[in-house]
Amino acid sequence: MSTLSLAPAFAPAPARVRSTMRLTRRGRLVVFLTSLFLVLTVAFMLAGGAVGTDQPGEQIPTEIVQVAPGDTLWGIASDIATDGDVRSMMQQIERLNALESAGLQSGQKLRVPVITE
């Protein structure tokens, strides 16, 4: 008769050996400051890629429009948009006035592009 021996499928993890080396308060401070320096250096290097040009941007001719009661951004944009592209005109007006939403208040003054034909 033959003998059958089974090996365990999972070997127990070896006992963790504690290191005798420990960081002092000064050592932890050095590690922290070195890490901080490396992170800031990488951040400044990445941010250095965003630079302006020597050429000024193209200025869009604008005029000021005062919002009347009941006016909407869609209505103002549709009055100005001669090509029928109201959505792009709304986006231009929002960008010119740094609007966070399309909601307007009565009496509010908006810069709108002047369309010359």
Short mmCIF file of C-alpha atoms in Angstrom, two decimals:
data_model
loop_
_atom_site.label_atom_id
_atom_site.label_comp_id
_atom_site.label_asym_id
_atom_site.label_seq_id
_atom_site.Cartn_x
_atom_site.Cartn_y
_atom_site.Cartn_z
CA MET A 1 0.00 0.00 0.00
CA SER A 2 1.25 3.52 -0.79
CA THR A 3 1.27 6.53 1.46
CA LEU A 4 -0.34 9.81 0.56
CA SER A 5 0.91 13.02 2.07
CA LEU A 6 -0.83 16.36 1.68
CA ALA A 7 0.99 19.66 1.75
CA PRO A 8 -0.94 22.61 3.17
CA ALA A 9 -2.30 24.93 0.44
CA PHE A 10 -1.58 28.05 2.42
CA ALA A 11 1.56 28.32 4.46
CA PRO A 12 1.31 30.41 7.59
CA ALA A 13 2.83 33.86 7.28
CA PRO A 14 6.27 34.18 8.78
CA ALA A 15 6.42 35.98 12.07
CA ARG A 16 6.97 39.70 11.65
CA VAL A 17 10.36 40.80 12.80
CA ARG A 18 10.38 44.15 14.55
CA SER A 19 13.08 46.48 13.46
CA THR A 20 15.36 47.87 16.08
CA MET A 21 15.74 51.11 14.15
CA ARG A 22 13.30 53.90 15.03
CA LEU A 23 13.02 57.47 13.83
CA THR A 24 13.51 60.19 16.37
CA ARG A 25 11.44 63.35 16.42
CA ARG A 26 14.16 65.12 14.44
CA GLY A 27 14.30 62.25 11.93
CA ARG A 28 10.54 62.38 11.38
CA LEU A 29 10.81 66.16 10.88
CA VAL A 30 13.57 65.70 8.29
CA VAL A 31 11.54 63.08 6.41
CA PHE A 32 8.44 65.32 6.48
CA LEU A 33 10.29 68.43 5.29
CA THR A 34 12.07 66.51 2.54
CA SER A 35 8.76 65.09 1.32
CA LEU A 36 7.15 68.52 1.44
CA PHE A 37 10.06 70.03 -0.50
CA LEU A 38 9.77 67.34 -3.19
CA VAL A 39 6.00 67.80 -3.54
CA LEU A 40 6.33 71.59 -3.80
CA THR A 41 9.15 71.29 -6.33
CA VAL A 42 7.04 69.05 -8.56
CA ALA A 43 4.05 71.39 -8.17
CA PHE A 44 6.08 74.44 -9.20
CA MET A 45 7.54 72.60 -12.16
CA LEU A 46 4.09 71.57 -13.37
CA ALA A 47 2.62 75.04 -12.79
CA GLY A 48 5.48 76.62 -14.72
CA GLY A 49 4.02 75.21 -17.94
CA ALA A 50 1.04 77.57 -17.79
CA VAL A 51 2.45 80.81 -19.17
CA GLY A 52 0.91 83.69 -21.05
CA THR A 53 1.96 85.05 -24.42
CA ASP A 54 3.41 88.39 -25.43
CA GLN A 55 0.47 88.97 -27.78
CA PRO A 56 -2.62 90.64 -26.32
CA GLY A 57 -5.90 88.85 -26.80
CA GLU A 58 -8.50 89.99 -29.28
CA GLN A 59 -10.94 92.41 -27.71
CA ILE A 60 -14.57 91.82 -28.50
CA PRO A 61 -16.59 95.02 -28.97
CA THR A 62 -19.31 95.08 -26.31
CA GLU A 63 -22.16 97.23 -25.13
CA ILE A 64 -23.98 97.42 -21.79
CA VAL A 65 -27.57 96.17 -21.57
CA GLN A 66 -29.71 96.64 -18.47
CA VAL A 67 -31.96 93.71 -17.61
CA ALA A 68 -35.63 94.68 -17.50
CA PRO A 69 -38.25 92.85 -15.41
CA GLY A 70 -39.14 89.57 -17.13
CA ASP A 71 -36.00 89.47 -19.29
CA THR A 72 -34.17 86.16 -19.59
CA LEU A 73 -30.70 85.39 -20.80
CA TRP A 74 -32.25 83.39 -23.65
CA GLY A 75 -34.36 86.38 -24.70
CA ILE A 76 -31.42 88.80 -24.62
CA ALA A 77 -29.21 86.35 -26.52
CA SER A 78 -31.90 85.70 -29.15
CA ASP A 79 -32.26 89.45 -29.76
CA ILE A 80 -28.52 89.78 -30.35
CA ALA A 81 -27.78 86.53 -32.23
CA THR A 82 -28.27 87.35 -35.90
CA ASP A 83 -27.14 83.93 -37.13
CA GLY A 84 -29.74 82.13 -35.01
CA ASP A 85 -27.18 80.41 -32.75
CA VAL A 86 -28.70 81.50 -29.44
CA ARG A 87 -26.88 78.96 -27.27
CA SER A 88 -23.41 80.10 -28.33
CA MET A 89 -24.45 83.73 -27.77
CA MET A 90 -25.65 82.79 -24.27
CA GLN A 91 -22.27 81.18 -23.58
CA GLN A 92 -20.48 84.33 -24.78
CA ILE A 93 -22.61 86.54 -22.53
CA GLU A 94 -22.05 84.21 -19.56
CA ARG A 95 -18.29 84.25 -20.19
CA LEU A 96 -18.13 88.06 -20.64
CA ASN A 97 -20.00 88.66 -17.37
CA ALA A 98 -18.59 85.71 -15.37
CA LEU A 99 -22.12 84.44 -14.71
CA GLU A 100 -22.43 81.22 -12.74
CA SER A 101 -25.98 80.56 -13.94
CA ALA A 102 -28.48 81.84 -16.47
CA GLY A 103 -30.55 83.56 -13.77
CA LEU A 104 -30.75 87.34 -14.09
CA GLN A 105 -32.04 90.06 -11.79
CA SER A 106 -34.01 93.11 -12.82
CA GLY A 107 -31.69 96.13 -13.10
CA GLN A 108 -28.59 94.01 -13.59
CA LYS A 109 -26.16 95.37 -16.20
CA LEU A 110 -24.71 92.91 -18.70
CA ARG A 111 -21.94 93.26 -21.25
CA VAL A 112 -23.10 91.80 -24.54
CA PRO A 113 -21.14 91.48 -27.79
CA VAL A 114 -21.91 93.97 -30.52
CA ILE A 115 -22.68 92.17 -33.77
CA THR A 116 -21.55 94.15 -36.80
CA GLU A 117 -22.78 93.12 -40.21
#
